[in-house]
Short mmCIF file of C-alpha atoms (C1' of nucleotides) in Angstrom, two decimals:
data_model
loop_
_atom_site.label_atom_id
_atom_site.label_comp_id
_atom_site.label_asym_id
_atom_site.label_seq_id
_atom_site.Cartn_x
_atom_site.Cartn_y
_atom_site.Cartn_z
CA UNK A 3 -41.45 -56.84 -79.10
CA UNK A 4 -37.66 -56.79 -78.56
CA UNK A 5 -34.98 -55.37 -75.85
CA UNK A 6 -33.76 -52.11 -76.80
CA UNK A 7 -31.18 -49.79 -75.24
CA UNK A 8 -31.80 -46.09 -75.44
CA UNK A 9 -29.12 -43.42 -74.34
CA UNK A 10 -30.62 -40.10 -73.50
CA UNK A 11 -28.26 -37.16 -73.64
CA UNK A 12 -29.34 -33.51 -72.78
CA UNK A 13 -28.12 -30.84 -75.25
CA UNK A 14 -25.75 -28.46 -73.77
CA UNK A 15 -26.97 -29.24 -70.22
CA UNK A 16 -25.29 -26.64 -68.07
CA UNK A 17 -25.71 -23.71 -70.51
CA UNK A 18 -29.27 -24.69 -71.17
CA UNK A 19 -30.17 -24.68 -67.70
CA UNK A 20 -28.68 -21.33 -66.97
CA UNK A 21 -30.57 -19.88 -70.00
CA UNK A 22 -33.95 -21.24 -68.43
CA UNK A 23 -33.16 -19.17 -65.36
CA UNK A 24 -32.10 -16.16 -67.60
CA UNK A 25 -34.21 -16.26 -70.64
CA UNK A 26 -32.34 -12.93 -71.77
CA UNK A 27 -29.37 -15.10 -72.66
CA UNK A 28 -31.29 -17.22 -75.01
CA UNK A 29 -29.26 -17.10 -78.36
CA UNK A 30 -26.06 -15.56 -76.75
CA UNK A 31 -22.84 -17.25 -76.33
CA UNK A 32 -23.05 -18.76 -72.63
CA UNK A 33 -19.96 -20.48 -71.13
CA UNK A 34 -20.48 -22.23 -67.70
CA UNK A 35 -17.46 -23.00 -65.59
CA UNK A 36 -15.34 -22.33 -62.39
CA UNK A 37 -16.51 -19.17 -60.55
CA UNK A 38 -17.55 -17.43 -63.84
CA UNK A 39 -14.35 -15.20 -63.99
CA UNK A 40 -12.44 -15.80 -67.15
CA UNK A 41 -9.25 -14.54 -65.35
CA UNK A 42 -9.10 -17.34 -62.86
CA UNK A 43 -7.64 -20.79 -63.16
CA UNK A 44 -10.53 -22.63 -64.43
CA UNK A 45 -11.90 -24.60 -67.40
CA UNK A 46 -15.16 -24.61 -69.24
CA UNK A 47 -17.69 -27.08 -67.98
CA UNK A 48 -20.25 -26.35 -70.84
CA UNK A 49 -20.36 -23.97 -73.62
CA UNK A 50 -23.66 -23.06 -75.52
CA UNK A 51 -24.00 -24.06 -79.13
CA UNK A 52 -23.37 -20.10 -79.80
CA UNK A 53 -20.37 -20.20 -77.76
CA UNK A 54 -19.11 -23.35 -79.61
CA UNK A 55 -19.43 -21.69 -83.02
CA UNK A 56 -16.38 -19.49 -81.81
CA UNK A 57 -14.32 -22.83 -81.03
CA UNK A 58 -15.00 -22.71 -77.36
CA UNK A 59 -15.05 -26.38 -76.00
CA UNK A 60 -15.38 -28.14 -72.77
CA UNK A 61 -12.07 -28.51 -70.85
CA UNK A 62 -10.67 -25.34 -72.35
CA UNK A 63 -9.29 -22.69 -69.95
CA UNK A 64 -11.70 -20.02 -69.36
CA UNK A 65 -8.92 -17.61 -70.19
CA UNK A 66 -8.77 -19.16 -73.77
CA UNK A 67 -12.62 -19.17 -74.14
CA UNK A 68 -12.52 -15.20 -73.37
CA UNK A 69 -10.02 -14.87 -75.91
CA UNK A 70 -11.77 -16.88 -78.68
CA UNK A 71 -15.32 -15.28 -77.67
CA UNK A 72 -14.89 -11.94 -75.89
CA UNK A 73 -18.45 -11.45 -75.95
CA UNK A 74 -19.62 -14.69 -74.24
CA UNK A 75 -21.52 -14.65 -71.02
CA UNK A 76 -19.46 -16.28 -68.31
CA UNK A 77 -21.24 -17.88 -65.52
CA UNK A 78 -20.12 -19.77 -62.51
CA UNK A 79 -21.00 -23.61 -62.21
CA UNK A 80 -23.80 -23.96 -59.68
CA UNK A 81 -23.70 -27.68 -59.17
CA UNK A 82 -26.24 -27.90 -56.50
CA UNK A 83 -28.91 -26.54 -58.98
CA UNK A 84 -27.69 -28.84 -61.76
CA UNK A 85 -27.87 -31.88 -59.43
CA UNK A 86 -31.62 -30.62 -58.78
CA UNK A 87 -32.31 -30.37 -62.45
CA UNK A 88 -30.80 -33.68 -63.20
CA UNK A 89 -33.11 -35.24 -60.62
CA UNK A 90 -36.02 -34.09 -62.18
CA UNK A 91 -34.93 -35.34 -65.75
CA UNK A 92 -34.19 -38.70 -64.38
CA UNK A 93 -37.58 -38.72 -62.59
CA UNK A 94 -39.09 -38.10 -65.84
CA UNK A 95 -37.54 -41.04 -67.48
CA UNK A 96 -38.45 -43.43 -64.57
CA UNK A 97 -41.99 -42.33 -64.82
CA UNK A 98 -42.38 -43.91 -68.06
CA UNK A 99 -43.78 -47.42 -67.52
CA UNK A 100 -41.99 -50.58 -68.20
CA UNK A 101 -38.55 -48.95 -68.25
CA UNK A 102 -35.35 -49.41 -66.40
CA UNK A 103 -33.08 -46.28 -66.13
CA UNK A 104 -29.17 -46.23 -65.40
CA UNK A 105 -27.94 -42.87 -64.73
CA UNK A 106 -24.55 -42.00 -66.22
CA UNK A 107 -23.94 -38.43 -65.02
CA UNK A 108 -26.02 -35.10 -64.76
CA UNK A 109 -26.79 -34.98 -68.26
CA UNK A 110 -27.07 -38.66 -69.52
CA UNK A 111 -28.82 -42.06 -68.93
CA UNK A 112 -29.55 -45.28 -70.41
CA UNK A 113 -33.03 -46.51 -70.70
CA UNK A 114 -33.83 -50.27 -71.22
CA UNK A 115 -37.12 -51.37 -72.58
CA UNK A 116 -39.20 -54.00 -74.31
CA UNK A 117 -40.77 -52.36 -77.24
CA UNK A 118 -41.76 -52.88 -80.71
CA UNK A 119 -40.98 -49.35 -81.62
CA UNK A 120 -37.90 -47.70 -80.17
CA UNK A 121 -38.14 -44.52 -82.20
CA UNK A 122 -41.52 -44.08 -80.91
CA UNK A 123 -40.24 -44.54 -77.38
CA UNK A 124 -37.55 -42.07 -78.06
CA UNK A 125 -39.92 -39.46 -79.37
CA UNK A 126 -42.09 -39.94 -76.44
CA UNK A 127 -39.18 -39.40 -73.98
CA UNK A 128 -37.95 -36.37 -75.90
CA UNK A 129 -41.21 -34.91 -75.63
CA UNK A 130 -41.67 -35.99 -71.97
CA UNK A 131 -38.41 -34.19 -70.97
CA UNK A 132 -39.13 -31.17 -72.88
CA UNK A 133 -42.76 -30.70 -71.46
CA UNK A 134 -41.56 -31.28 -67.96
CA UNK A 135 -38.15 -29.67 -67.73
CA UNK A 136 -38.09 -27.41 -70.73
CA UNK A 137 -34.81 -29.07 -71.82
CA UNK A 138 -33.95 -30.67 -74.97
CA UNK A 139 -32.26 -34.09 -75.38
CA UNK A 140 -31.13 -36.34 -78.07
CA UNK A 141 -31.68 -40.15 -78.04
CA UNK A 142 -29.41 -42.96 -79.21
CA UNK A 143 -31.10 -46.32 -79.99
CA UNK A 144 -28.98 -49.52 -79.94
CA UNK A 145 -29.05 -53.19 -79.54
CA UNK A 146 -26.71 -52.70 -76.53
CA UNK A 147 -25.17 -49.75 -74.50
CA UNK A 148 -22.21 -49.21 -76.49
CA UNK A 149 -24.11 -48.87 -79.77
CA UNK A 150 -26.80 -46.83 -78.11
CA UNK A 151 -24.42 -44.34 -76.75
CA UNK A 152 -22.42 -44.00 -80.00
CA UNK A 153 -25.81 -43.44 -81.81
CA UNK A 154 -26.42 -40.44 -79.81
CA UNK A 155 -23.45 -38.66 -81.34
CA UNK A 156 -25.38 -39.17 -84.68
CA UNK A 157 -28.51 -37.58 -83.23
CA UNK A 158 -26.99 -34.45 -81.90
CA UNK A 159 -27.82 -31.08 -83.42
CA UNK A 160 -25.46 -30.30 -86.31
CA UNK A 161 -25.01 -33.99 -86.97
CA UNK A 162 -28.63 -35.47 -86.69
CA UNK A 163 -32.30 -35.34 -86.13
CA UNK A 164 -32.40 -35.85 -82.49
CA UNK A 165 -32.79 -39.69 -82.74
CA UNK A 166 -30.44 -42.25 -84.43
CA UNK A 167 -30.41 -46.15 -84.47
CA UNK A 168 -27.00 -47.99 -84.49
CA UNK A 169 -27.39 -51.86 -84.32
CA UNK A 170 -25.45 -54.99 -85.74
CA UNK A 171 -27.41 -54.25 -89.06
CA UNK A 172 -25.60 -50.91 -89.76
CA UNK A 173 -22.37 -51.07 -87.54
CA UNK A 174 -19.99 -51.89 -90.16
CA UNK A 175 -21.37 -49.29 -92.67
CA UNK A 176 -21.76 -46.60 -90.13
CA UNK A 177 -18.54 -47.23 -88.10
CA UNK A 178 -15.85 -49.42 -89.97
CA UNK A 179 -14.35 -46.49 -91.84
CA UNK A 180 -14.15 -44.14 -88.60
CA UNK A 181 -10.98 -43.73 -86.52
CA UNK A 182 -10.77 -45.88 -83.38
CA UNK A 183 -11.09 -42.59 -81.40
CA UNK A 184 -14.70 -42.62 -82.35
CA UNK A 185 -15.38 -45.51 -79.94
CA UNK A 186 -16.54 -45.00 -76.25
CA UNK A 187 -13.47 -46.00 -74.18
CA UNK A 188 -10.59 -45.11 -76.68
CA UNK A 189 -8.92 -41.99 -76.14
CA UNK A 190 -6.00 -40.29 -77.81
CA UNK A 191 -3.29 -42.44 -76.00
CA UNK A 192 -4.81 -45.72 -76.91
CA UNK A 193 -5.67 -44.61 -80.54
CA UNK A 194 -1.94 -43.76 -80.92
CA UNK A 195 -0.80 -47.16 -79.45
CA UNK A 196 -3.25 -48.91 -81.84
CA UNK A 197 -2.18 -46.76 -84.79
CA UNK A 198 1.62 -47.88 -83.84
CA UNK A 199 0.43 -51.41 -84.60
CA UNK A 200 -1.30 -50.59 -87.85
CA UNK A 201 -4.76 -50.27 -86.54
CA UNK A 202 -6.42 -46.81 -87.40
CA UNK A 203 -9.97 -47.75 -88.16
CA UNK A 204 -12.88 -49.36 -86.30
CA UNK A 205 -13.01 -51.93 -88.93
CA UNK A 206 -9.25 -52.78 -88.61
CA UNK A 207 -9.60 -53.12 -84.89
CA UNK A 208 -12.64 -55.36 -85.12
CA UNK A 209 -10.59 -57.69 -87.26
CA UNK A 210 -7.65 -57.71 -84.99
CA UNK A 211 -6.33 -60.82 -83.17
CA UNK A 212 -7.50 -60.45 -79.33
CA UNK A 213 -4.58 -62.44 -77.97
CA UNK A 214 -2.07 -60.48 -79.81
CA UNK A 215 -3.55 -57.09 -78.33
CA UNK A 216 -3.70 -58.84 -74.82
CA UNK A 217 0.03 -59.34 -75.05
CA UNK A 218 0.64 -55.79 -76.04
CA UNK A 219 -1.90 -53.68 -74.58
CA UNK A 220 -2.98 -55.66 -71.50
CA UNK A 221 -4.79 -59.08 -70.59
CA UNK A 222 -8.13 -57.36 -70.19
CA UNK A 223 -7.92 -54.18 -72.32
CA UNK A 224 -6.40 -55.65 -75.36
CA UNK A 225 -9.35 -58.20 -76.02
CA UNK A 226 -11.95 -55.48 -74.86
CA UNK A 227 -10.66 -53.13 -77.57
CA UNK A 228 -11.54 -55.60 -80.20
CA UNK A 229 -14.93 -56.10 -78.69
CA UNK A 230 -15.44 -52.36 -79.06
CA UNK A 231 -14.32 -52.36 -82.55
CA UNK A 232 -16.89 -55.15 -83.31
CA UNK A 233 -19.59 -53.18 -81.51
CA UNK A 234 -20.21 -55.54 -78.57
CA UNK A 235 -21.19 -54.31 -75.28
CA UNK A 236 -23.42 -54.77 -72.33
CA UNK A 237 -26.74 -55.40 -73.34
CA UNK A 238 -29.02 -54.96 -70.16
CA UNK A 239 -29.49 -51.67 -68.52
CA UNK A 240 -29.32 -51.97 -64.79
CA UNK A 241 -31.75 -50.02 -62.55
CA UNK A 242 -30.14 -50.77 -59.24
CA UNK A 243 -28.75 -47.66 -57.32
CA UNK A 244 -24.97 -47.13 -57.91
CA UNK A 245 -22.68 -47.78 -54.71
CA UNK A 246 -19.81 -45.33 -54.96
CA UNK A 247 -16.32 -46.73 -54.52
CA UNK A 248 -14.73 -43.59 -53.43
CA UNK A 249 -15.32 -40.00 -52.43
CA UNK A 250 -12.90 -37.07 -52.99
CA UNK A 251 -12.43 -33.36 -53.22
CA UNK A 252 -9.53 -31.47 -54.79
CA UNK A 253 -8.73 -27.63 -55.16
CA UNK A 254 -6.45 -25.78 -57.62
CA UNK A 255 -5.24 -22.89 -55.91
CA UNK A 256 -5.26 -19.46 -57.72
CA UNK A 257 -1.83 -18.76 -56.37
CA UNK A 258 0.65 -21.73 -55.79
CA UNK A 259 1.19 -22.86 -52.22
CA UNK A 260 5.01 -22.16 -51.63
CA UNK A 261 4.86 -22.75 -47.83
CA UNK A 262 4.68 -26.50 -46.67
CA UNK A 263 2.70 -25.41 -43.63
CA UNK A 264 0.20 -24.09 -45.71
CA UNK A 265 0.04 -27.24 -47.70
CA UNK A 266 -0.52 -29.28 -44.47
CA UNK A 267 -3.36 -26.90 -43.40
CA UNK A 268 -5.21 -27.42 -46.64
CA UNK A 269 -4.75 -31.24 -46.88
CA UNK A 270 -6.28 -31.24 -43.35
CA UNK A 271 -9.14 -29.06 -44.33
CA UNK A 272 -10.08 -31.14 -47.45
CA UNK A 273 -9.78 -34.47 -45.56
CA UNK A 274 -12.11 -33.07 -42.83
CA UNK A 275 -14.70 -32.10 -45.62
CA UNK A 276 -14.38 -35.56 -47.18
CA UNK A 277 -14.80 -37.33 -43.76
CA UNK A 278 -17.94 -35.13 -43.09
CA UNK A 279 -19.37 -36.33 -46.34
CA UNK A 280 -18.67 -39.96 -45.72
CA UNK A 281 -19.94 -39.64 -42.35
CA UNK A 282 -23.23 -38.36 -43.65
CA UNK A 283 -23.39 -41.39 -46.28
CA UNK A 284 -22.38 -43.77 -43.50
CA UNK A 285 -19.51 -45.24 -45.41
CA UNK A 286 -16.36 -45.57 -43.57
CA UNK A 287 -13.07 -45.06 -45.44
CA UNK A 288 -10.73 -47.81 -45.57
CA UNK A 289 -7.93 -46.20 -47.56
CA UNK A 290 -6.88 -42.42 -48.05
CA UNK A 291 -5.19 -41.11 -50.87
CA UNK A 292 -3.51 -37.60 -51.39
CA UNK A 293 -2.95 -35.94 -54.57
CA UNK A 294 -0.36 -33.19 -55.14
CA UNK A 295 0.15 -31.39 -58.27
CA UNK A 296 3.38 -29.35 -58.11
CA UNK A 297 4.08 -26.31 -60.14
CA UNK A 298 4.04 -26.24 -63.04
CA UNK A 299 1.91 -29.40 -63.52
CA UNK A 300 3.32 -32.43 -62.31
CA UNK A 301 1.14 -34.61 -60.46
CA UNK A 302 1.52 -37.73 -58.17
CA UNK A 303 -0.43 -39.46 -55.50
CA UNK A 304 0.48 -41.41 -52.46
CA UNK A 305 -2.08 -43.68 -50.52
CA UNK A 306 -2.24 -45.90 -47.59
CA UNK A 307 -4.52 -48.43 -46.01
CA UNK A 308 -6.05 -47.19 -42.92
CA UNK A 309 -5.51 -49.13 -39.59
CA UNK A 310 -9.23 -49.43 -39.06
CA UNK A 311 -12.10 -48.20 -41.27
CA UNK A 312 -13.35 -44.75 -40.08
CA UNK A 313 -15.62 -41.82 -40.81
CA UNK A 314 -13.93 -39.77 -37.81
CA UNK A 315 -12.60 -36.38 -39.20
CA UNK A 316 -9.71 -36.00 -36.86
CA UNK A 317 -8.27 -39.52 -37.54
CA UNK A 318 -9.03 -39.48 -41.28
CA UNK A 319 -7.32 -35.93 -41.24
CA UNK A 320 -4.22 -37.27 -39.48
CA UNK A 321 -4.14 -40.21 -41.82
CA UNK A 322 -4.06 -37.79 -44.84
CA UNK A 323 -1.35 -35.74 -43.27
CA UNK A 324 0.76 -39.03 -42.67
CA UNK A 325 0.45 -39.75 -46.33
CA UNK A 326 1.36 -36.06 -47.39
CA UNK A 327 4.65 -36.53 -45.48
CA UNK A 328 5.66 -39.24 -47.75
CA UNK A 329 5.92 -37.03 -50.82
CA UNK A 330 9.62 -36.57 -51.29
CA UNK A 331 9.17 -33.03 -52.79
CA UNK A 332 8.37 -29.61 -50.98
CA UNK A 333 8.23 -27.70 -54.20
CA UNK A 334 5.35 -25.23 -54.76
CA UNK A 335 1.93 -26.81 -54.98
CA UNK A 336 -0.66 -26.03 -57.41
CA UNK A 337 -3.46 -28.44 -56.66
CA UNK A 338 -4.29 -30.84 -53.50
CA UNK A 339 -6.66 -33.57 -53.27
CA UNK A 340 -7.92 -36.02 -50.75
CA UNK A 341 -9.82 -39.30 -51.71
CA UNK A 342 -11.42 -41.58 -49.32
CA UNK A 343 -11.93 -45.30 -50.57
CA UNK A 344 -14.66 -47.36 -49.34
CA UNK A 345 -14.47 -51.30 -48.65
CA UNK A 346 -15.57 -53.34 -51.77
CA UNK A 347 -19.25 -54.33 -51.32
"C1'" DT B 13 -4.20 -22.26 -74.61
"C1'" DC B 14 -0.67 -22.80 -69.02
"C1'" DT B 15 -4.09 -27.08 -68.32
"C1'" DG B 16 -11.12 -28.08 -63.07
"C1'" DG B 17 -13.35 -31.49 -60.48
"C1'" DG B 18 -15.20 -35.86 -59.56
"C1'" DG B 19 -15.04 -40.44 -60.47
"C1'" DT B 20 -13.98 -45.74 -62.47
"C1'" DC B 21 -11.20 -49.31 -63.89
"C1'" DC B 22 -6.74 -51.74 -65.48
"C1'" DT B 23 -1.76 -52.61 -64.99
"C1'" DA B 24 2.28 -54.08 -63.04
"C1'" DG B 25 5.89 -54.86 -59.57
"C1'" DG B 26 6.85 -56.00 -55.03
"C1'" DA B 27 5.75 -57.88 -50.68
"C1'" DC B 28 4.64 -61.84 -48.34
"C1'" DC B 29 2.67 -66.44 -47.51
"C1'" DC B 30 2.12 -71.31 -48.48
"C1'" DT C 14 23.04 -74.59 -51.76
"C1'" DC C 15 19.91 -72.88 -54.75
"C1'" DT C 16 15.48 -72.50 -56.45
"C1'" DG C 17 9.64 -73.96 -57.57
"C1'" DG C 18 5.00 -71.92 -58.50
"C1'" DG C 19 0.43 -69.90 -56.94
"C1'" DG C 20 -2.36 -66.59 -54.75
"C1'" DT C 21 -3.38 -62.14 -52.51
"C1'" DC C 22 -2.71 -57.65 -50.83
"C1'" DC C 23 -0.82 -53.30 -51.34
"C1'" DT C 24 0.69 -49.29 -53.82
"C1'" DA C 25 1.63 -45.90 -57.78
"C1'" DG C 26 0.30 -44.61 -62.17
"C1'" DG C 27 -2.11 -44.49 -66.40
"C1'" DA C 28 -6.17 -43.93 -69.21
"C1'" DC C 29 -10.71 -42.65 -69.88
"C1'" DC C 30 -15.19 -40.57 -69.10
"C1'" DC C 31 -18.72 -36.78 -67.81
#
DNA sequence: TCTGGGGTCCTAGGACCC
DNA sequence: TCTGGGGTCCTAGGACCC
């Protein structure tokens, strides 16, 4: 018996959930996002594998998706429903005896367990989830969370057989030749910075000097990147419920707001909505942040610590409006956002 | 191809205090 | 008259992830 980390990731989650509700869509390219109207300002949340075959990807504007795949079925995102289905999946995972489940989002979770046969556990989880929710998932197996998460990528349809194991034993063989971008936590910007320093592969990153990277990329981030390259990560899956640090809402307007009075009205409305939710959760805000994306696409934020923690809608809205007035520009506005931050626990 | 919404964590500079 | 360090808080922005 040894401690293993499994990473469970549902296949094309939003699209799969929609196909369950409308079985006639099975086998068709399905694109979920925004209000389901490809002429609006919105992006793809999930594309089915059939739509991906046309080059449709998450994060792509719906308009672009429609050009690449004119025959796709466009559906609005129904977050409340996905939330419900996700709960059912997570409950299924938790029902397996002896496991600890750490939820990472609607469609993925880590499972920690003592077992002598992690592949058997992975297979059992896949059949549990399929039986109870009719959804398919892949499972990555690792000796820590980083390796389990990356293993899932090698288990996915088109890449693997549904289950894959990545540990210290095969890390170098599987990962060292890959681009640093393959790591969980290294995006395009960091990969470029590393490349400028002669580090392009995972193996090169693993061999880098943590102190040198600390000096160049930050005292915490630099050494952490080297750890990523070596496949080092948190080992123990935590089952304790997550305590959110903040709560926010933001809106992209279909037509830019050109009147500052309208901007004020929308910020107040967003603030009241956030306040109602944090009041419902019993979590007073200690800070408020306002985000403004001016046309065409330049974004800035301003924030302030509140005089006293509050859940009161009018006080929170007033604070948000005060922060809004600190923006020096009155140009046309594409997006507004309001965030409440909670006191550290 | 004109680029969503909801989050988390890190960094760096300045203020302020001792 | 000129100049220490350390510590903490606040704030804006960057980067990443789902």
